[in-house]
PDB file of C-alpha atoms in Angstrom:
ATOM      1  CA  GLN A   1       0.000   0.000   0.000  1.00  0.00           C
ATOM      2  CA  LYS A   2       1.345   3.407  -0.952  1.00  0.00           C
ATOM      3  CA  GLU A   3       1.702   5.922   1.851  1.00  0.00           C
ATOM      4  CA  VAL A   4      -0.307   8.573  -0.012  1.00  0.00           C
ATOM      5  CA  GLU A   5      -2.711   7.537  -2.758  1.00  0.00           C
ATOM      6  CA  GLN A   6      -4.480   9.550  -5.410  1.00  0.00           C
ATOM      7  CA  ASN A   7      -6.445   8.605  -8.488  1.00  0.00           C
ATOM      8  CA  SER A   8      -4.188   9.466 -11.409  1.00  0.00           C
ATOM      9  CA  GLY A   9      -7.081  10.599 -13.619  1.00  0.00           C
ATOM     10  CA  PRO A  10      -7.507  12.357 -15.890  1.00  0.00           C
ATOM     11  CA  LEU A  11     -10.504  13.932 -14.193  1.00  0.00           C
ATOM     12  CA  SER A  12     -12.459  15.640 -16.929  1.00  0.00           C
ATOM     13  CA  VAL A  13     -14.643  18.525 -15.729  1.00  0.00           C
ATOM     14  CA  PRO A  14     -16.837  20.944 -17.737  1.00  0.00           C
ATOM     15  CA  GLU A  15     -16.018  24.611 -17.326  1.00  0.00           C
ATOM     16  CA  GLY A  16     -17.954  26.083 -14.419  1.00  0.00           C
ATOM     17  CA  ALA A  17     -18.475  22.737 -12.675  1.00  0.00           C
ATOM     18  CA  ILE A  18     -16.975  21.491  -9.412  1.00  0.00           C
ATOM     19  CA  ALA A  19     -13.872  19.306  -9.549  1.00  0.00           C
ATOM     20  CA  SER A  20     -13.536  16.901  -6.619  1.00  0.00           C
ATOM     21  CA  LEU A  21     -10.158  15.338  -5.875  1.00  0.00           C
ATOM     22  CA  ASN A  22      -9.470  12.739  -3.205  1.00  0.00           C
ATOM     23  CA  CYS A  23      -6.370  11.617  -1.362  1.00  0.00           C
ATOM     24  CA  THR A  24      -5.936   8.861   1.217  1.00  0.00           C
ATOM     25  CA  TYR A  25      -2.952   8.326   3.487  1.00  0.00           C
ATOM     26  CA  SER A  26      -1.741   5.400   5.571  1.00  0.00           C
ATOM     27  CA  ASP A  27       0.132   7.037   8.487  1.00  0.00           C
ATOM     28  CA  ARG A  28      -2.369   7.754  11.266  1.00  0.00           C
ATOM     29  CA  GLY A  29       0.185  10.030  12.929  1.00  0.00           C
ATOM     30  CA  SER A  30       0.081  12.527  10.055  1.00  0.00           C
ATOM     31  CA  GLN A  31      -0.803  16.034  11.146  1.00  0.00           C
ATOM     32  CA  SER A  32      -0.252  18.341   8.174  1.00  0.00           C
ATOM     33  CA  PHE A  33      -1.795  18.088   4.735  1.00  0.00           C
ATOM     34  CA  PHE A  34      -1.120  20.071   1.588  1.00  0.00           C
ATOM     35  CA  TRP A  35      -2.397  20.444  -1.938  1.00  0.00           C
ATOM     36  CA  TYR A  36      -0.036  21.554  -4.670  1.00  0.00           C
ATOM     37  CA  ARG A  37      -0.904  22.462  -8.258  1.00  0.00           C
ATOM     38  CA  GLN A  38       1.623  21.552 -10.937  1.00  0.00           C
ATOM     39  CA  TYR A  39       1.332  22.715 -14.520  1.00  0.00           C
ATOM     40  CA  SER A  40       3.013  20.588 -17.156  1.00  0.00           C
ATOM     41  CA  GLY A  41       6.777  21.115 -17.105  1.00  0.00           C
ATOM     42  CA  LYS A  42       6.644  23.432 -14.091  1.00  0.00           C
ATOM     43  CA  SER A  43       7.326  23.073 -10.384  1.00  0.00           C
ATOM     44  CA  PRO A  44       4.578  22.510  -7.769  1.00  0.00           C
ATOM     45  CA  GLU A  45       2.786  25.543  -6.342  1.00  0.00           C
ATOM     46  CA  LEU A  46       1.245  25.382  -2.881  1.00  0.00           C
ATOM     47  CA  ILE A  47      -2.479  26.157  -3.012  1.00  0.00           C
ATOM     48  CA  MET A  48      -3.851  24.844   0.287  1.00  0.00           C
ATOM     49  CA  SER A  49      -2.669  23.618   3.659  1.00  0.00           C
ATOM     50  CA  ILE A  50      -4.970  22.055   6.269  1.00  0.00           C
ATOM     51  CA  TYR A  51      -4.267  20.780   9.765  1.00  0.00           C
ATOM     52  CA  SER A  52      -7.652  20.284  11.497  1.00  0.00           C
ATOM     53  CA  ASN A  53     -10.644  18.137  10.672  1.00  0.00           C
ATOM     54  CA  GLY A  54     -13.281  19.905   8.653  1.00  0.00           C
ATOM     55  CA  ASP A  55     -13.301  22.310   5.763  1.00  0.00           C
ATOM     56  CA  LYS A  56     -10.958  25.136   4.845  1.00  0.00           C
ATOM     57  CA  GLU A  57     -11.907  27.520   2.091  1.00  0.00           C
ATOM     58  CA  ASP A  58      -9.671  29.822   0.062  1.00  0.00           C
ATOM     59  CA  GLY A  59     -11.291  31.469  -2.919  1.00  0.00           C
ATOM     60  CA  ARG A  60     -12.574  28.782  -5.284  1.00  0.00           C
ATOM     61  CA  PHE A  61     -10.681  26.049  -3.417  1.00  0.00           C
ATOM     62  CA  THR A  62     -11.949  24.061  -0.430  1.00  0.00           C
ATOM     63  CA  ALA A  63      -9.859  21.472   1.356  1.00  0.00           C
ATOM     64  CA  GLN A  64     -11.597  18.867   3.503  1.00  0.00           C
ATOM     65  CA  LEU A  65      -9.843  16.740   6.112  1.00  0.00           C
ATOM     66  CA  ASN A  66     -11.115  13.646   7.911  1.00  0.00           C
ATOM     67  CA  LYS A  67      -8.355  12.165  10.072  1.00  0.00           C
ATOM     68  CA  ALA A  68     -10.516   9.306  11.356  1.00  0.00           C
ATOM     69  CA  SER A  69     -11.048   8.077   7.796  1.00  0.00           C
ATOM     70  CA  GLN A  70      -7.547   9.145   6.731  1.00  0.00           C
ATOM     71  CA  TYR A  71      -8.531  11.150   3.714  1.00  0.00           C
ATOM     72  CA  VAL A  72      -8.169  14.682   2.508  1.00  0.00           C
ATOM     73  CA  SER A  73      -9.987  16.142  -0.462  1.00  0.00           C
ATOM     74  CA  LEU A  74      -9.859  19.239  -2.611  1.00  0.00           C
ATOM     75  CA  LEU A  75     -12.847  20.873  -4.258  1.00  0.00           C
ATOM     76  CA  ILE A  76     -12.398  23.366  -7.078  1.00  0.00           C
ATOM     77  CA  ARG A  77     -15.554  25.397  -7.639  1.00  0.00           C
ATOM     78  CA  ASP A  78     -16.391  27.166 -10.898  1.00  0.00           C
ATOM     79  CA  SER A  79     -13.600  25.274 -12.652  1.00  0.00           C
ATOM     80  CA  GLN A  80     -11.742  27.212 -15.326  1.00  0.00           C
ATOM     81  CA  PRO A  81      -9.557  25.968 -18.200  1.00  0.00           C
ATOM     82  CA  SER A  82      -6.616  27.524 -16.326  1.00  0.00           C
ATOM     83  CA  ASP A  83      -7.244  24.983 -13.546  1.00  0.00           C
ATOM     84  CA  SER A  84      -6.133  22.207 -15.900  1.00  0.00           C
ATOM     85  CA  ALA A  85      -3.071  20.805 -14.147  1.00  0.00           C
ATOM     86  CA  THR A  86      -1.900  17.951 -11.972  1.00  0.00           C
ATOM     87  CA  TYR A  87      -2.832  18.277  -8.304  1.00  0.00           C
ATOM     88  CA  LEU A  88      -0.474  16.716  -5.788  1.00  0.00           C
ATOM     89  CA  CYS A  89      -1.502  15.728  -2.284  1.00  0.00           C
ATOM     90  CA  ALA A  90       1.292  15.837   0.322  1.00  0.00           C
ATOM     91  CA  VAL A  91       1.333  14.682   3.928  1.00  0.00           C
ATOM     92  CA  ASN A  92       3.663  15.591   6.807  1.00  0.00           C
ATOM     93  CA  ARG A  93       3.896  13.713  10.085  1.00  0.00           C
ATOM     94  CA  GLY A  94       4.781  16.919  11.906  1.00  0.00           C
ATOM     95  CA  GLY A  95       2.317  19.563  13.021  1.00  0.00           C
ATOM     96  CA  PRO A  96       2.092  23.106  11.636  1.00  0.00           C
ATOM     97  CA  GLN A  97       4.815  24.396  13.959  1.00  0.00           C
ATOM     98  CA  ALA A  98       7.233  21.606  13.071  1.00  0.00           C
ATOM     99  CA  ALA A  99       9.388  22.859  10.243  1.00  0.00           C
ATOM    100  CA  GLY A 100      11.944  20.562   8.716  1.00  0.00           C
ATOM    101  CA  ASN A 101       9.816  17.439   8.496  1.00  0.00           C
ATOM    102  CA  LYS A 102       9.648  15.670   5.173  1.00  0.00           C
ATOM    103  CA  LEU A 103       6.637  15.633   2.896  1.00  0.00           C
ATOM    104  CA  THR A 104       5.308  12.408   1.421  1.00  0.00           C
ATOM    105  CA  PHE A 105       3.584  12.960  -1.916  1.00  0.00           C
ATOM    106  CA  GLY A 106       0.899  11.117  -3.769  1.00  0.00           C
ATOM    107  CA  GLY A 107       1.287  10.486  -7.478  1.00  0.00           C
ATOM    108  CA  GLY A 108      -1.047  13.335  -8.405  1.00  0.00           C
ATOM    109  CA  THR A 109      -4.421  13.659 -10.124  1.00  0.00           C
ATOM    110  CA  ARG A 110      -4.502  15.184 -13.576  1.00  0.00           C
ATOM    111  CA  VAL A 111      -7.451  17.539 -14.061  1.00  0.00           C
ATOM    112  CA  LEU A 112      -8.741  18.645 -17.454  1.00  0.00           C
ATOM    113  CA  VAL A 113     -11.273  21.469 -17.552  1.00  0.00           C
ATOM    114  CA  LYS A 114     -13.079  21.548 -20.881  1.00  0.00           C
ATOM    115  CA  PRO A 115     -14.576  24.819 -22.183  1.00  0.00           C
TER     116      PRO A 115
ATOM    117  CA  ASP B   1      12.163  39.692  -5.006  1.00  0.00           C
ATOM    118  CA  GLY B   2      12.376  36.813  -2.536  1.00  0.00           C
ATOM    119  CA  GLY B   3      12.412  33.325  -3.912  1.00  0.00           C
ATOM    120  CA  ILE B   4      14.182  30.106  -4.718  1.00  0.00           C
ATOM    121  CA  THR B   5      16.402  29.809  -7.761  1.00  0.00           C
ATOM    122  CA  GLN B   6      17.731  26.649  -9.345  1.00  0.00           C
ATOM    123  CA  SER B   7      20.318  26.339 -12.063  1.00  0.00           C
ATOM    124  CA  PRO B   8      20.734  25.232 -14.677  1.00  0.00           C
ATOM    125  CA  LYS B   9      17.200  24.790 -16.005  1.00  0.00           C
ATOM    126  CA  TYR B  10      18.312  21.935 -18.262  1.00  0.00           C
ATOM    127  CA  LEU B  11      21.362  19.730 -17.769  1.00  0.00           C
ATOM    128  CA  PHE B  12      22.761  16.967 -19.914  1.00  0.00           C
ATOM    129  CA  ARG B  13      25.186  14.479 -18.473  1.00  0.00           C
ATOM    130  CA  LYS B  14      27.203  11.693 -19.967  1.00  0.00           C
ATOM    131  CA  GLU B  15      27.211   8.376 -18.188  1.00  0.00           C
ATOM    132  CA  GLY B  16      29.942   8.196 -15.561  1.00  0.00           C
ATOM    133  CA  GLN B  17      30.003  11.929 -14.865  1.00  0.00           C
ATOM    134  CA  ASN B  18      29.169  13.685 -11.636  1.00  0.00           C
ATOM    135  CA  VAL B  19      27.060  16.833 -11.931  1.00  0.00           C
ATOM    136  CA  THR B  20      26.065  19.451  -9.372  1.00  0.00           C
ATOM    137  CA  LEU B  21      22.685  21.183  -9.295  1.00  0.00           C
ATOM    138  CA  SER B  22      22.461  24.573  -7.675  1.00  0.00           C
ATOM    139  CA  CYS B  23      19.730  25.750  -5.286  1.00  0.00           C
ATOM    140  CA  GLU B  24      19.750  29.216  -3.717  1.00  0.00           C
ATOM    141  CA  GLN B  25      17.093  30.949  -1.618  1.00  0.00           C
ATOM    142  CA  ASN B  26      16.812  34.475  -0.250  1.00  0.00           C
ATOM    143  CA  LEU B  27      13.735  33.828   1.870  1.00  0.00           C
ATOM    144  CA  ASN B  28      15.770  33.446   5.076  1.00  0.00           C
ATOM    145  CA  HIS B  29      14.420  29.905   5.401  1.00  0.00           C
ATOM    146  CA  ASP B  30      16.315  27.514   7.621  1.00  0.00           C
ATOM    147  CA  ALA B  31      15.154  24.225   6.109  1.00  0.00           C
ATOM    148  CA  MET B  32      15.887  23.139   2.544  1.00  0.00           C
ATOM    149  CA  TYR B  33      14.988  19.991   0.612  1.00  0.00           C
ATOM    150  CA  TRP B  34      15.757  18.128  -2.581  1.00  0.00           C
ATOM    151  CA  TYR B  35      13.097  16.068  -4.348  1.00  0.00           C
ATOM    152  CA  ARG B  36      13.145  14.014  -7.500  1.00  0.00           C
ATOM    153  CA  GLN B  37      10.158  13.643  -9.831  1.00  0.00           C
ATOM    154  CA  ASP B  38       9.926  10.998 -12.543  1.00  0.00           C
ATOM    155  CA  PRO B  39       7.427  11.321 -15.405  1.00  0.00           C
ATOM    156  CA  GLY B  40       3.832  10.853 -14.262  1.00  0.00           C
ATOM    157  CA  GLN B  41       4.839  10.349 -10.651  1.00  0.00           C
ATOM    158  CA  GLY B  42       4.856  12.252  -7.400  1.00  0.00           C
ATOM    159  CA  LEU B  43       7.905  13.680  -5.687  1.00  0.00           C
ATOM    160  CA  ARG B  44      10.379  11.629  -3.675  1.00  0.00           C
ATOM    161  CA  LEU B  45      12.692  13.114  -1.057  1.00  0.00           C
ATOM    162  CA  ILE B  46      16.431  12.799  -1.660  1.00  0.00           C
ATOM    163  CA  TYR B  47      18.003  14.871   1.148  1.00  0.00           C
ATOM    164  CA  TYR B  48      16.943  17.595   3.521  1.00  0.00           C
ATOM    165  CA  SER B  49      18.667  20.052   5.822  1.00  0.00           C
ATOM    166  CA  GLN B  50      17.158  21.825   8.807  1.00  0.00           C
ATOM    167  CA  ILE B  51      20.168  23.985   9.680  1.00  0.00           C
ATOM    168  CA  VAL B  52      23.541  24.934   8.270  1.00  0.00           C
ATOM    169  CA  ASN B  53      26.170  22.171   8.358  1.00  0.00           C
ATOM    170  CA  ASP B  54      23.565  19.479   9.001  1.00  0.00           C
ATOM    171  CA  PHE B  55      21.548  17.318   6.612  1.00  0.00           C
ATOM    172  CA  GLN B  56      19.683  14.015   6.602  1.00  0.00           C
ATOM    173  CA  LYS B  57      19.021  11.346   4.007  1.00  0.00           C
ATOM    174  CA  GLY B  58      15.581  11.101   2.550  1.00  0.00           C
ATOM    175  CA  ASP B  59      13.956   8.087   0.950  1.00  0.00           C
ATOM    176  CA  ILE B  60      16.202   7.801  -2.115  1.00  0.00           C
ATOM    177  CA  ALA B  61      19.628   9.208  -1.110  1.00  0.00           C
ATOM    178  CA  GLU B  62      21.771   6.534  -2.780  1.00  0.00           C
ATOM    179  CA  GLY B  63      23.921   8.006  -5.548  1.00  0.00           C
ATOM    180  CA  TYR B  64      23.440  11.593  -4.365  1.00  0.00           C
ATOM    181  CA  SER B  65      25.362  13.927  -2.064  1.00  0.00           C
ATOM    182  CA  VAL B  66      24.676  17.383  -0.628  1.00  0.00           C
ATOM    183  CA  SER B  67      26.334  20.107   1.411  1.00  0.00           C
ATOM    184  CA  ARG B  68      24.940  22.973   3.473  1.00  0.00           C
ATOM    185  CA  GLU B  69      27.747  25.399   4.138  1.00  0.00           C
ATOM    186  CA  LYS B  70      25.549  28.492   3.894  1.00  0.00           C
ATOM    187  CA  LYS B  71      21.967  29.094   4.923  1.00  0.00           C
ATOM    188  CA  GLU B  72      21.087  30.302   1.425  1.00  0.00           C
ATOM    189  CA  SER B  73      22.574  27.406  -0.537  1.00  0.00           C
ATOM    190  CA  PHE B  74      21.923  23.665  -0.749  1.00  0.00           C
ATOM    191  CA  PRO B  75      23.669  22.137  -3.798  1.00  0.00           C
ATOM    192  CA  LEU B  76      22.945  18.581  -4.895  1.00  0.00           C
ATOM    193  CA  THR B  77      25.551  16.389  -6.593  1.00  0.00           C
ATOM    194  CA  VAL B  78      24.322  13.519  -8.733  1.00  0.00           C
ATOM    195  CA  THR B  79      27.138  11.012  -8.771  1.00  0.00           C
ATOM    196  CA  SER B  80      27.963   8.306 -11.280  1.00  0.00           C
ATOM    197  CA  ALA B  81      26.683   5.808  -8.705  1.00  0.00           C
ATOM    198  CA  GLN B  82      23.109   6.944  -9.334  1.00  0.00           C
ATOM    199  CA  LYS B  83      21.767   4.268 -11.658  1.00  0.00           C
ATOM    200  CA  ASN B  84      18.949   6.188 -13.305  1.00  0.00           C
ATOM    201  CA  PRO B  85      19.475   9.922 -12.814  1.00  0.00           C
ATOM    202  CA  THR B  86      17.279  11.232 -15.630  1.00  0.00           C
ATOM    203  CA  ALA B  87      14.506  13.120 -13.813  1.00  0.00           C
ATOM    204  CA  PHE B  88      13.131  16.517 -12.803  1.00  0.00           C
ATOM    205  CA  TYR B  89      14.928  17.766  -9.670  1.00  0.00           C
ATOM    206  CA  LEU B  90      13.132  20.158  -7.345  1.00  0.00           C
ATOM    207  CA  CYS B  91      14.537  22.163  -4.472  1.00  0.00           C
ATOM    208  CA  ALA B  92      12.254  23.472  -1.723  1.00  0.00           C
ATOM    209  CA  SER B  93      12.574  25.465   1.472  1.00  0.00           C
ATOM    210  CA  SER B  94      10.563  26.218   4.588  1.00  0.00           C
ATOM    211  CA  VAL B  95      10.807  28.450   7.647  1.00  0.00           C
ATOM    212  CA  SER B  96      12.181  27.040  10.897  1.00  0.00           C
ATOM    213  CA  SER B  97       9.184  27.866  13.084  1.00  0.00           C
ATOM    214  CA  GLY B  98       5.573  28.880  12.796  1.00  0.00           C
ATOM    215  CA  SER B  99       4.838  26.984   9.600  1.00  0.00           C
ATOM    216  CA  ASN B 100       5.841  23.785   7.871  1.00  0.00           C
ATOM    217  CA  GLU B 101       4.729  24.824   4.412  1.00  0.00           C
ATOM    218  CA  GLN B 102       7.332  24.084   1.746  1.00  0.00           C
ATOM    219  CA  PHE B 103       7.860  26.229  -1.327  1.00  0.00           C
ATOM    220  CA  PHE B 104       9.532  25.042  -4.499  1.00  0.00           C
ATOM    221  CA  GLY B 105      12.055  26.444  -6.921  1.00  0.00           C
ATOM    222  CA  PRO B 106      11.545  26.157 -10.701  1.00  0.00           C
ATOM    223  CA  GLY B 107      13.443  22.858 -11.004  1.00  0.00           C
ATOM    224  CA  THR B 108      16.287  21.395 -13.038  1.00  0.00           C
ATOM    225  CA  ARG B 109      15.623  18.798 -15.702  1.00  0.00           C
ATOM    226  CA  LEU B 110      18.545  16.357 -15.896  1.00  0.00           C
ATOM    227  CA  THR B 111      19.013  14.045 -18.842  1.00  0.00           C
ATOM    228  CA  VAL B 112      21.676  11.375 -19.089  1.00  0.00           C
ATOM    229  CA  LEU B 113      22.927  10.853 -22.617  1.00  0.00           C
TER     230      LEU B 113
END
């Protein structure tokens, strides 16, 4: 079993719809969770971090965390063609104050937003 | 502007050669990291450093070496012992306290000829 798992996609979404991405992790001690967006040929860009159970909203993005079920999800509302990218889920065993801990990444979900 | 720079953007290496990838940051971050990304896959940690003159192996350190002589710099050497070095190499950094968010440089794409 991989430590962090994501559906590789592609997830095809009509423009204006909601894209829903899921990520599961195996280490119950994980405390920090991140979503990165990576355009083809570019480096990952941090778009969301979440540390507590529940929802966290930032613009059109909502991250959802459920530690009991060991999953974290990302919702992209009003999807735009510019949202077409690979979204990487990353997990850190350390808490938000614990710098220097390593991230474990999932393989990424490719999202295609069609006009 | 504050940020992370990596050079070169593209690097070609002949088999048997060692090459060094540069990573510099002016964000005043204490922690720095090197990741490797293979096509269609997530990132895997090679080495990381939390303070100057100290670093730890990540999950795939074999065939790589690093140094951390300055806070701003964390160069990665890909040695001839690395069996399959062709990949996208990403450097990241984070602050030492208050947040564990990591931010990435633009990357170096290494190809072995």
